[in-house]
């Protein structure tokens, strides 16, 4: 491409304007990248691995859902009672226990929320932890096994651990927030592999259950939370037919009536959870993103048309030399493309780097979602968005540039 | 058509729309320029000199009549053919040089060659040769902003001759220059005609510039009035 030199020199001509255009493009590409990252993450949650369907059991009428832990045993069998009933492939219970290392005051740094569950289920039931590279998987398995034997064991994410200023091997005590009077003492046995669980912690449900029983023994009355300590129950089923069957078994069983439960697919559960967010997501997808794209095109169109207007005489000179309209059109489009592509790529790369590796994920703490990360695909989205909007934005100015009437331009000059 | 005529303008009419009124700029103009002639075109401002030059250069088309350059009727060509024709057959020299400010002298001169199927080496040879003719071999990497008016015009001339066209048109090439630089430019144009056999059509207001021409034509209100007699030309030089 022999004209590349001319294109590059033109891009470099007004460094301030080129820089401002690039910055404008970059800011807007960052917005688009973040919006799309959130949407993609949510979409990924909704399109769960279909070969392994998760059913989620919650309390039917109350939010937050609080069920007796006694439900766990039957639910883990899928409430199978008679001939022909089927059982889930796997299952886990979810309880949440939260407290502060500082009995006097709760600060962000001193607080810890742990999922109380059967430790061995970590490696089979939790997203990402069920699919680790070998070395990490072995380490997690080791910790899980140790946690089965030592009920006071806890595994904590690296960021939370840093916030608590504790290390593996340390012991610490939590003054509970949601189980008044049940203050527990933990021993840190391990850390999650870096990623989604950096802010999380998992403890053994057995410890919570024993502590609730001990409370009853010592005070002579049940703890107020004793029969409402299980928040969720997850079942793994092979397909929709199995899901329907098991969900029927649970709903028909007399064992889950007080309180009553509901059974949903995880996707449906997520969808229910996201219902109030639906309008925001719709707006992000159909209003915010297009508005940003349109703004971006306008920014570029504006910059390019100013620079084209300044150069009418130059385009006329090129025509005198024998340049054809399409060649001039190409030169202007290439200028815009260079600006758009480079700033698109650069800002996507920066967003990716900053969000994933400096901040360590967007802390959108929504229910089951972990942090949001910018997918690697953002590199080509960003580039495509930059290039595409630059192309769209520069079409009109490029067209006026290539339609320059030589005789008229010079009639004005001389 | 006889082979020693380079430019033939045949009964050409050109008018422009100016608001409601129509401005008749060229009215039935006929003109022949022999090969290797250095023709001066004079006339008051607004008399249609630039318009005529644009027609000869294929930058505009006449409303009526024909413009032939050598054996090609350029007034019948479409825009794309004309563009190709200009690259190979025409050199245009502007009053205000019109170099691209972002490019060096070398790159400016190279611009027309980029349109031709030449190797990088051939281009380099031709650019250096053209810059040598205008005595700027020591300024090839300067940008226009770093050159004087006269030097810029010399780059403009190098750009006009780099594809070795037969016809050079110049619109007041000395109009923006001091007397000394103007002399240099006129010397160069004379050189182009004498040693490179170019045909030159030059519009000028400047009697000293006109004095260099072989022949001077006066344009007035869209018509050629008379061919200036030899005596007037000699007087002009004094
Ligand atoms: N493209 C154009 N559109 C409208 N009017 C024009 C155009 N080109 C030239 N004119 C008019 O035609 C007349 C002759 O112009 P021009 O050929 O530039 O004169 P000169 O070069 O002799 O001073 C002027 O009145 C000018 O304003
Ligand atoms: Mg003029």
XYZ file of C-alpha atoms and ligand atoms in Angstrom:
680
model
C 0.000 0.000 0.000
C 1.957 2.899 -1.403
C -0.327 5.540 0.113
C 0.227 4.331 3.654
C 2.901 6.931 4.238
C 0.515 9.719 3.322
C -2.157 8.225 5.570
C 0.210 7.928 8.512
C 1.564 11.427 8.056
C -1.964 12.761 8.006
C -2.832 10.909 11.188
C 0.244 12.398 12.820
C -0.388 15.867 11.448
C -2.572 17.241 14.210
C -1.336 15.296 17.193
C -3.622 17.017 19.652
C -6.736 16.268 17.659
C -5.676 12.708 16.960
C -4.962 12.200 20.648
C -8.302 13.654 21.708
C -10.137 11.525 19.179
C -8.280 8.460 20.397
C -9.085 9.295 24.018
C -12.758 9.822 23.224
C -12.830 6.538 21.359
C -11.046 4.783 24.180
C -13.387 6.023 26.897
C -16.403 4.912 24.917
C -14.877 1.560 24.019
C -14.220 1.015 27.738
C -17.910 1.609 28.448
C -18.961 -0.757 25.675
C -16.481 -3.378 26.833
C -17.707 -3.226 30.427
C -21.353 -3.355 29.415
C -20.710 -6.334 27.179
C -18.628 -8.064 29.812
C -21.474 -7.846 32.307
C -23.982 -9.038 29.725
C -21.761 -11.918 28.627
C -21.125 -12.998 32.200
C -24.825 -12.998 32.974
C -25.614 -14.804 29.770
C -23.019 -17.431 30.615
C -24.773 -17.966 33.955
C -28.078 -18.433 32.206
C -26.679 -20.817 29.621
C -25.346 -23.216 32.233
C -23.758 -26.368 31.034
C -26.865 -28.181 29.794
C -25.417 -31.673 30.137
C -25.315 -31.170 33.884
C -28.477 -29.456 34.936
C -28.702 -27.981 38.388
C -31.983 -27.928 40.261
C -32.276 -25.491 43.091
C -34.559 -25.966 46.073
C -35.558 -22.915 48.105
C -38.236 -22.016 50.571
C -41.384 -21.327 48.637
C -42.855 -18.247 50.223
C -40.107 -16.423 52.021
C -37.099 -14.390 50.977
C -34.455 -14.994 52.105
C -35.091 -18.685 51.948
C -34.547 -20.495 55.291
C -35.260 -24.196 55.526
C -34.593 -26.725 58.307
C -31.328 -28.545 57.800
C -33.300 -31.729 58.367
C -34.551 -31.351 54.775
C -31.053 -32.033 53.467
C -31.051 -35.772 53.987
C -34.250 -36.435 52.038
C -33.510 -33.864 49.357
C -30.134 -35.448 48.693
C -32.122 -38.546 47.665
C -34.395 -36.392 45.509
C -37.197 -37.288 47.947
C -37.296 -40.748 46.384
C -39.704 -42.906 48.346
C -41.278 -45.479 46.084
C -40.363 -47.853 43.308
C -39.522 -45.963 40.122
C -38.483 -42.761 41.847
C -35.146 -41.445 40.685
C -32.258 -39.937 42.584
C -30.070 -36.954 41.720
C -26.499 -37.537 40.552
C -25.085 -35.214 43.163
C -26.251 -32.560 45.589
C -25.178 -29.994 48.145
C -26.680 -27.847 50.854
C -25.993 -24.157 51.268
C -25.960 -22.318 54.574
C -24.440 -18.969 55.249
C -22.595 -18.071 58.389
C -21.232 -14.574 58.868
C -19.274 -12.885 61.619
C -16.603 -10.438 62.570
C -13.108 -11.116 63.885
C -13.502 -7.974 65.974
C -16.246 -8.502 68.584
C -16.531 -4.743 69.184
C -17.000 -3.391 65.740
C -17.645 -4.733 62.294
C -15.553 -3.313 59.538
C -15.237 -4.457 55.970
C -11.860 -5.902 56.835
C -12.983 -7.809 59.895
C -16.073 -9.429 58.356
C -16.207 -12.910 56.965
C -19.127 -14.670 55.311
C -18.669 -18.377 54.870
C -20.682 -20.890 52.954
C -21.355 -23.743 55.355
C -21.510 -27.001 53.401
C -20.117 -30.504 53.167
C -16.486 -29.833 52.270
C -16.146 -32.752 49.854
C -18.880 -31.211 47.679
C -16.599 -28.267 46.868
C -14.786 -30.279 44.273
C -17.860 -31.593 42.503
C -20.604 -29.022 42.877
C -19.100 -25.555 42.677
C -18.572 -23.832 39.356
C -14.933 -23.599 38.378
C -13.787 -25.553 41.425
C -15.187 -28.647 39.726
C -13.006 -28.018 36.697
C -9.518 -27.067 37.867
C -6.164 -27.925 36.332
C -4.714 -31.070 37.897
C -2.309 -29.578 40.424
C -4.902 -27.148 41.773
C -7.558 -29.876 41.826
C -5.312 -32.138 43.904
C -4.549 -29.375 46.366
C -8.244 -28.540 46.748
C -9.052 -32.218 47.238
C -6.433 -32.416 49.972
C -7.917 -29.403 51.762
C -11.455 -30.785 51.357
C -10.421 -34.129 52.857
C -8.734 -32.407 55.778
C -11.839 -30.266 56.313
C -14.024 -33.412 56.501
C -11.937 -34.581 59.467
C -11.449 -31.215 61.157
C -14.834 -29.519 61.533
C -13.289 -26.235 62.593
C -11.360 -25.997 59.352
C -12.062 -23.211 56.880
C -10.815 -22.405 53.386
C -10.631 -18.746 52.433
C -10.066 -16.819 49.184
C -6.770 -14.968 48.891
C -8.244 -11.438 48.854
C -10.426 -12.068 51.899
C -7.501 -13.635 53.689
C -5.398 -10.573 52.979
C -8.191 -8.311 54.229
C -8.423 -10.337 57.445
C -4.627 -10.155 57.762
C -4.462 -13.890 58.411
C -2.445 -16.701 56.906
C -2.915 -20.381 56.317
C -2.469 -22.178 59.637
C -3.809 -19.258 61.703
C -6.739 -19.710 64.036
C -9.315 -17.018 64.578
C -12.650 -16.466 66.207
C -15.774 -14.953 64.669
C -18.465 -13.121 66.589
C -21.518 -14.055 64.593
C -23.827 -11.632 62.908
C -26.583 -13.941 61.656
C -26.354 -16.634 64.374
C -26.453 -14.564 67.573
C -24.632 -16.333 70.367
C -23.025 -18.942 68.116
C -19.464 -17.652 67.946
C -17.132 -20.051 66.176
C -13.423 -20.598 66.128
C -11.741 -21.573 62.879
C -8.466 -22.912 61.655
C -7.428 -21.792 58.184
C -6.478 -24.896 56.221
C -6.184 -23.581 52.722
C -6.739 -20.951 50.086
C -8.901 -21.180 46.945
C -7.184 -21.162 43.590
C -7.140 -17.514 42.449
C -10.242 -16.348 40.591
C -13.899 -16.373 41.338
C -13.604 -17.356 45.010
C -11.006 -14.772 46.045
C -13.502 -13.105 48.401
C -15.251 -16.282 49.570
C -14.858 -18.759 52.378
C -16.196 -22.253 52.951
C -16.650 -23.961 56.324
C -17.925 -27.367 57.350
C -21.728 -27.409 57.906
C -21.148 -30.051 60.550
C -19.493 -27.420 62.760
C -22.515 -25.122 62.527
C -24.907 -27.998 63.231
C -22.957 -29.217 66.240
C -22.727 -25.695 67.600
C -26.486 -25.247 67.292
C -27.021 -28.536 69.215
C -24.521 -27.482 71.874
C -26.374 -24.177 72.276
C -29.594 -26.096 72.910
C -27.945 -28.380 75.422
C -26.399 -25.500 77.325
C -29.306 -23.053 77.335
C -32.125 -25.528 77.366
C -33.847 -23.999 74.324
C -33.419 -24.114 70.612
C -31.528 -21.350 68.882
C -33.907 -19.142 66.853
C -32.122 -20.136 63.667
C -31.925 -23.831 64.553
C -34.687 -24.911 62.187
C -33.942 -22.416 59.477
C -30.247 -22.882 58.866
C -30.357 -24.174 55.292
C -30.751 -21.494 52.672
C -30.504 -23.465 49.452
C -30.233 -26.992 48.260
C -28.729 -27.946 44.910
C -29.342 -31.148 42.993
C -27.587 -32.296 39.853
C -29.826 -34.061 37.346
C -28.933 -35.399 33.913
C -31.656 -33.723 31.870
C -34.976 -31.922 31.842
C -36.970 -35.151 32.105
C -35.081 -36.108 35.266
C -35.498 -32.597 36.554
C -39.271 -32.753 36.062
C -39.481 -36.156 37.699
C -37.436 -35.213 40.756
C -39.118 -31.888 41.126
C -42.450 -33.775 41.128
C -41.150 -36.206 43.782
C -40.145 -33.321 46.028
C -43.336 -31.330 45.550
C -45.550 -34.384 46.242
C -43.642 -35.498 49.304
C -45.316 -34.645 52.642
C -41.869 -34.028 54.154
C -41.359 -30.597 52.626
C -44.568 -28.796 53.510
C -43.643 -26.815 56.611
C -42.139 -24.705 55.324
C -43.069 -25.408 51.712
C -40.344 -25.474 49.079
C -40.016 -24.705 45.415
C -37.817 -26.429 42.861
C -36.361 -24.606 39.893
C -33.583 -25.099 37.436
C -30.577 -23.027 38.347
C -31.097 -21.029 35.204
C -34.688 -20.346 36.219
C -33.488 -19.534 39.717
C -31.015 -17.084 38.318
C -33.668 -15.706 36.022
C -36.032 -15.207 38.958
C -33.286 -13.572 40.853
C -32.533 -11.351 37.909
C -36.138 -10.426 37.263
C -35.798 -7.032 38.944
C -32.618 -6.410 36.948
C -34.268 -7.265 33.660
C -35.083 -3.687 32.729
C -31.586 -2.535 33.507
C -30.098 -5.300 31.407
C -32.511 -4.575 28.586
C -31.556 -0.931 28.791
C -27.867 -1.752 28.790
C -28.185 -3.951 25.785
C -30.591 -1.963 23.671
C -30.180 1.646 24.828
C -26.840 2.204 26.475
C -24.678 0.143 24.140
C -26.189 1.538 20.904
C -26.130 5.065 22.326
C -22.449 4.699 23.107
C -21.790 3.326 19.628
C -23.675 6.198 18.031
C -21.783 8.724 20.154
C -18.545 7.065 19.194
C -19.367 7.311 15.494
C -20.226 10.965 15.946
C -16.990 11.697 17.771
C -15.048 10.159 14.930
C -17.232 11.690 12.232
C -16.684 15.087 13.803
C -12.921 14.760 14.024
C -12.576 13.376 10.525
C -14.866 15.936 8.957
C -12.947 18.800 10.567
C -9.718 17.412 9.232
C -11.264 16.821 5.802
C -12.630 20.352 5.633
C -9.193 21.730 6.402
C -7.755 19.744 3.571
C -10.168 20.370 0.668
C -7.361 22.078 -1.229
C -5.052 19.130 -0.662
C -7.605 16.681 -1.987
C -8.093 18.946 -4.994
C -4.321 18.949 -5.555
C -4.263 15.157 -5.373
C -7.003 15.114 -7.989
C -4.997 17.410 -10.230
C -2.116 14.965 -9.927
C -4.434 12.234 -11.159
C -5.754 10.671 -7.952
C -9.164 9.114 -8.465
C -12.077 9.621 -6.105
C -11.885 6.082 -4.735
C -8.226 6.553 -3.905
C -8.984 9.702 -1.938
C -11.913 7.940 -0.269
C -9.583 5.116 0.728
C -6.994 7.487 2.133
C -9.553 9.186 4.402
C -11.151 5.886 5.474
C -7.735 4.461 6.296
C -6.927 7.443 8.483
C -10.116 6.869 10.444
C -9.576 3.116 10.548
C -6.102 3.497 11.981
C -7.332 5.803 14.710
C -10.371 3.649 15.491
C -8.648 0.282 15.365
C -5.693 1.288 17.453
C -7.673 3.058 20.134
C -10.223 0.238 20.184
C -7.567 -2.392 20.670
C -5.662 -0.307 23.163
C -8.647 0.480 25.343
C -9.961 -3.097 25.266
C -6.512 -4.287 26.291
C -6.334 -1.714 29.061
C -9.816 -2.553 30.341
C -8.948 -6.230 30.318
C -5.673 -5.654 32.089
C -7.010 -3.257 34.701
C -10.224 -5.128 35.496
C -8.819 -8.646 35.480
C -5.298 -8.162 36.731
C -5.104 -4.908 38.644
C -8.548 -4.666 40.284
C -9.030 -8.433 40.145
C -12.520 -8.592 38.686
C -15.501 -6.277 38.912
C -16.952 -6.714 42.385
C -20.577 -6.983 41.300
C -21.726 -8.902 44.335
C -25.030 -10.310 43.181
C -26.376 -13.438 44.798
C -24.612 -16.466 43.381
C -22.466 -14.542 40.965
C -18.830 -14.254 41.613
C -16.905 -11.361 40.272
C -17.251 -10.246 36.715
C -14.258 -10.534 34.473
C -13.618 -9.035 31.082
C -13.550 -11.929 28.616
C -10.482 -12.255 26.385
C -12.859 -11.835 23.459
C -12.957 -8.160 24.461
C -9.748 -7.742 22.502
C -11.496 -8.270 19.232
C -14.792 -6.669 20.330
C -12.913 -3.538 21.292
C -10.951 -3.546 18.084
C -14.042 -4.279 16.004
C -16.060 -1.591 17.768
C -13.284 0.951 17.263
C -12.752 0.012 13.631
C -16.463 -0.319 12.823
C -17.532 2.966 14.315
C -14.539 4.696 12.723
C -15.593 3.336 9.369
C -19.214 4.383 9.826
C -18.240 7.766 11.221
C -15.807 8.537 8.427
C -17.966 7.470 5.487
C -19.644 10.815 5.046
C -16.528 12.992 5.450
C -14.597 10.635 3.166
C -17.359 10.924 0.602
C -17.270 14.725 0.661
C -13.485 14.578 0.372
C -13.596 12.428 -2.728
C -16.334 14.535 -4.329
C -14.223 17.701 -4.115
C -14.638 19.705 -7.345
C -11.185 20.814 -8.347
C -12.210 23.760 -10.488
C -14.333 25.142 -7.651
C -11.676 24.776 -4.994
C -9.170 26.702 -7.067
C -11.742 29.227 -8.250
C -11.932 30.222 -4.593
C -8.192 30.382 -4.215
C -7.044 32.339 -7.257
C -5.026 17.051 -36.986
C -1.525 18.123 -37.696
C 1.051 16.499 -35.490
C 2.886 19.648 -34.457
C -0.082 21.092 -32.582
C -0.046 20.147 -28.909
C -3.203 21.837 -27.626
C -6.218 22.664 -29.719
C -9.172 24.454 -28.131
C -12.066 24.517 -30.525
C -14.971 26.970 -30.188
C -15.284 26.395 -26.462
C -18.082 27.852 -24.322
C -18.101 27.755 -20.549
C -20.497 29.430 -18.163
C -21.150 29.264 -14.450
C -24.321 29.635 -12.476
C -23.913 32.487 -10.038
C -27.098 32.713 -7.981
C -29.849 33.600 -10.484
C -27.621 34.831 -13.268
C -25.539 32.814 -15.645
C -21.964 33.968 -16.033
C -20.554 33.421 -19.534
C -16.847 33.057 -18.848
C -15.583 31.655 -22.150
C -17.431 32.548 -25.325
C -16.565 30.543 -28.432
C -12.887 30.482 -27.711
C -10.523 28.910 -30.224
C -6.822 28.438 -29.687
C -3.934 26.355 -30.953
C -0.673 25.817 -29.149
C 2.111 24.240 -31.211
C 4.439 21.647 -29.699
C 7.296 23.148 -27.679
C 5.688 26.556 -27.498
C 5.903 28.651 -24.333
C 2.598 30.470 -24.411
C 1.715 33.334 -22.105
C -1.915 34.056 -21.303
C -2.701 37.482 -19.936
C -5.857 39.324 -19.116
C -7.642 41.167 -16.368
C -8.759 39.365 -13.267
C -11.970 37.454 -13.864
C -11.444 37.275 -17.606
C -11.489 33.462 -17.590
C -7.781 32.606 -17.687
C -7.933 30.025 -14.933
C -11.110 28.610 -16.396
C -9.381 28.138 -19.753
C -6.376 26.570 -18.073
C -8.636 24.170 -16.149
C -10.227 23.074 -19.422
C -6.833 22.477 -21.028
C -5.752 20.542 -17.949
C -8.871 18.398 -18.000
C -9.970 19.640 -14.583
C -13.275 20.857 -15.938
C -15.262 20.184 -19.081
C -16.577 22.794 -21.550
C -20.318 23.328 -22.035
C -19.725 23.359 -25.763
C -16.769 22.821 -28.055
C -13.769 20.523 -27.796
C -10.380 20.459 -26.193
C -7.733 18.270 -27.822
C -4.304 17.596 -26.442
C -2.157 15.888 -29.058
C -4.397 13.165 -30.429
C -6.773 12.914 -27.498
C -10.051 14.714 -27.133
C -9.960 15.319 -23.413
C -13.269 17.169 -23.303
C -14.986 13.827 -24.011
C -13.276 11.780 -21.331
C -14.981 10.780 -18.104
C -13.552 11.716 -14.731
C -11.621 8.526 -14.224
C -10.036 8.518 -17.718
C -9.132 12.176 -17.245
C -7.418 11.432 -13.943
C -5.270 8.774 -15.603
C -4.573 11.082 -18.539
C -3.453 13.896 -16.241
C -0.990 11.706 -14.370
C 0.890 10.796 -17.539
C 0.378 13.779 -19.817
C -0.006 16.914 -17.766
C 2.013 18.832 -15.227
C 0.231 21.530 -13.258
C 2.067 24.371 -11.504
C 0.052 26.390 -8.998
C 0.422 29.969 -7.875
C 0.457 28.902 -4.233
C 2.581 25.775 -4.841
C 0.080 23.545 -3.007
C 2.569 21.065 -1.665
C 1.233 18.686 0.983
C 2.603 20.128 4.219
C 3.022 16.748 5.946
C 5.281 15.332 3.268
C 8.916 16.089 2.477
C 10.000 17.573 -0.853
C 10.913 14.072 -1.976
C 7.555 12.609 -0.959
C 5.640 15.444 -2.583
C 7.415 14.890 -5.873
C 6.803 11.147 -5.579
C 3.010 11.531 -5.225
C 2.112 11.326 -8.955
C 4.477 8.389 -9.454
C 2.576 6.343 -6.859
C -0.232 6.143 -9.402
C 1.967 4.527 -12.044
C 3.131 0.909 -12.184
C 6.732 1.611 -11.244
C 9.119 -0.163 -8.916
C 10.372 1.657 -5.848
C 13.734 2.002 -7.532
C 12.348 3.520 -10.693
C 10.361 5.971 -8.619
C 13.421 6.960 -6.681
C 15.405 7.574 -9.854
C 12.711 9.743 -11.352
C 12.143 11.762 -8.186
C 15.850 12.451 -7.775
C 16.180 13.392 -11.443
C 13.272 15.833 -11.196
C 14.643 17.409 -8.024
C 18.004 17.707 -9.730
C 16.496 19.590 -12.655
C 15.043 22.170 -10.245
C 18.365 22.343 -8.360
C 16.968 21.047 -5.057
C 18.992 17.881 -4.605
C 20.200 19.202 -1.267
C 16.728 19.816 0.121
C 14.977 16.536 -0.551
C 14.105 15.748 3.055
C 12.834 19.199 3.930
C 9.154 19.752 4.490
C 7.443 22.649 2.682
C 7.400 24.701 5.881
C 11.188 24.612 5.931
C 11.531 25.910 2.362
C 11.307 29.429 0.951
C 8.535 30.336 -1.505
C 10.876 30.006 -4.457
C 12.106 26.614 -3.261
C 8.555 25.421 -2.725
C 7.665 26.459 -6.238
C 10.661 24.541 -7.530
C 9.394 21.454 -5.706
C 6.021 22.177 -7.355
C 7.743 22.197 -10.748
C 9.586 18.970 -9.980
C 6.248 17.397 -9.082
C 4.779 18.652 -12.360
C 7.543 17.169 -14.520
C 8.292 13.973 -12.618
C 6.044 11.822 -14.836
C 7.586 13.443 -17.914
C 4.386 14.928 -19.352
C 4.421 16.713 -22.718
C 2.287 19.591 -21.521
C 2.871 21.873 -18.547
C 0.278 24.397 -17.449
C 1.083 27.060 -14.896
C -1.378 29.441 -13.253
C 0.495 32.580 -12.230
C 3.536 30.594 -11.120
C 5.409 33.716 -10.045
C 2.413 35.541 -8.613
C 3.433 34.877 -5.029
C 7.193 35.304 -5.381
C 9.746 38.104 -5.033
C 11.496 39.316 -8.182
C 14.588 37.200 -7.687
C 12.746 33.929 -7.053
C 10.409 34.740 -9.943
C 13.405 35.033 -12.256
C 14.652 31.628 -11.142
C 11.290 30.055 -11.795
C 11.022 31.656 -15.221
C 14.533 30.481 -16.059
C 13.474 26.986 -15.117
C 10.353 27.115 -17.263
C 12.432 28.342 -20.198
C 14.789 25.435 -19.577
C 11.926 22.960 -19.598
C 10.885 24.205 -22.994
C 14.362 24.488 -24.468
C 16.108 21.376 -23.283
C 13.151 19.106 -22.410
C 10.878 20.009 -25.323
C 7.879 20.747 -23.114
C 4.874 22.708 -24.274
C 4.020 25.315 -21.658
C 0.861 27.326 -21.159
C 1.336 29.968 -18.486
C -1.206 32.400 -17.093
C 0.392 35.543 -15.729
C -0.186 39.139 -14.730
C 3.469 39.877 -14.628
C 4.875 41.578 -17.785
C 8.346 40.241 -17.019
C 6.990 36.735 -16.904
C 5.061 37.278 -20.094
C 8.225 38.560 -21.743
C 9.738 35.089 -21.439
C 6.947 33.576 -23.510
C 7.220 32.879 -27.225
C 3.789 34.288 -27.736
C 1.301 36.155 -25.591
C -2.450 35.950 -25.852
C -4.826 38.372 -24.188
C -8.094 37.191 -22.812
C -10.826 39.682 -22.229
C -14.433 38.958 -21.286
C -14.147 35.381 -22.444
C -12.576 36.117 -25.830
C -9.066 36.299 -27.145
C -8.550 39.878 -28.200
C -5.335 39.873 -30.185
C -1.952 38.306 -30.283
C 0.403 40.795 -28.746
C 2.756 42.083 -31.401
C 6.406 41.266 -31.182
C 7.197 44.901 -30.450
C 5.031 44.986 -27.351
C 6.753 41.889 -26.136
C 10.155 43.416 -26.527
C 8.974 46.628 -24.912
C 7.655 44.585 -21.987
C 11.090 43.187 -21.403
C 12.572 46.668 -21.047
N -16.403 27.057 -10.410
C -16.894 28.309 -10.563
N -18.151 28.594 -10.186
C -18.663 29.828 -10.354
N -17.997 30.850 -10.881
C -16.730 30.629 -11.286
C -16.107 29.353 -11.135
N -14.854 29.431 -11.622
C -14.692 30.715 -12.046
N -15.822 31.411 -11.848
C -16.031 32.806 -12.230
O -15.682 32.929 -13.587
C -14.978 34.115 -13.791
C -13.619 33.840 -14.406
O -12.841 33.215 -13.439
P -11.318 32.814 -13.644
O -11.225 31.948 -14.848
O -10.817 32.292 -12.388
O -10.671 34.235 -13.938
P -9.144 34.664 -13.963
O -8.335 33.476 -13.667
O -8.946 35.203 -15.339
O -9.000 35.742 -12.929
C -14.863 34.824 -12.458
O -15.908 35.789 -12.381
C -15.073 33.714 -11.479
O -15.669 34.230 -10.315
Mg -7.015 32.978 -12.122
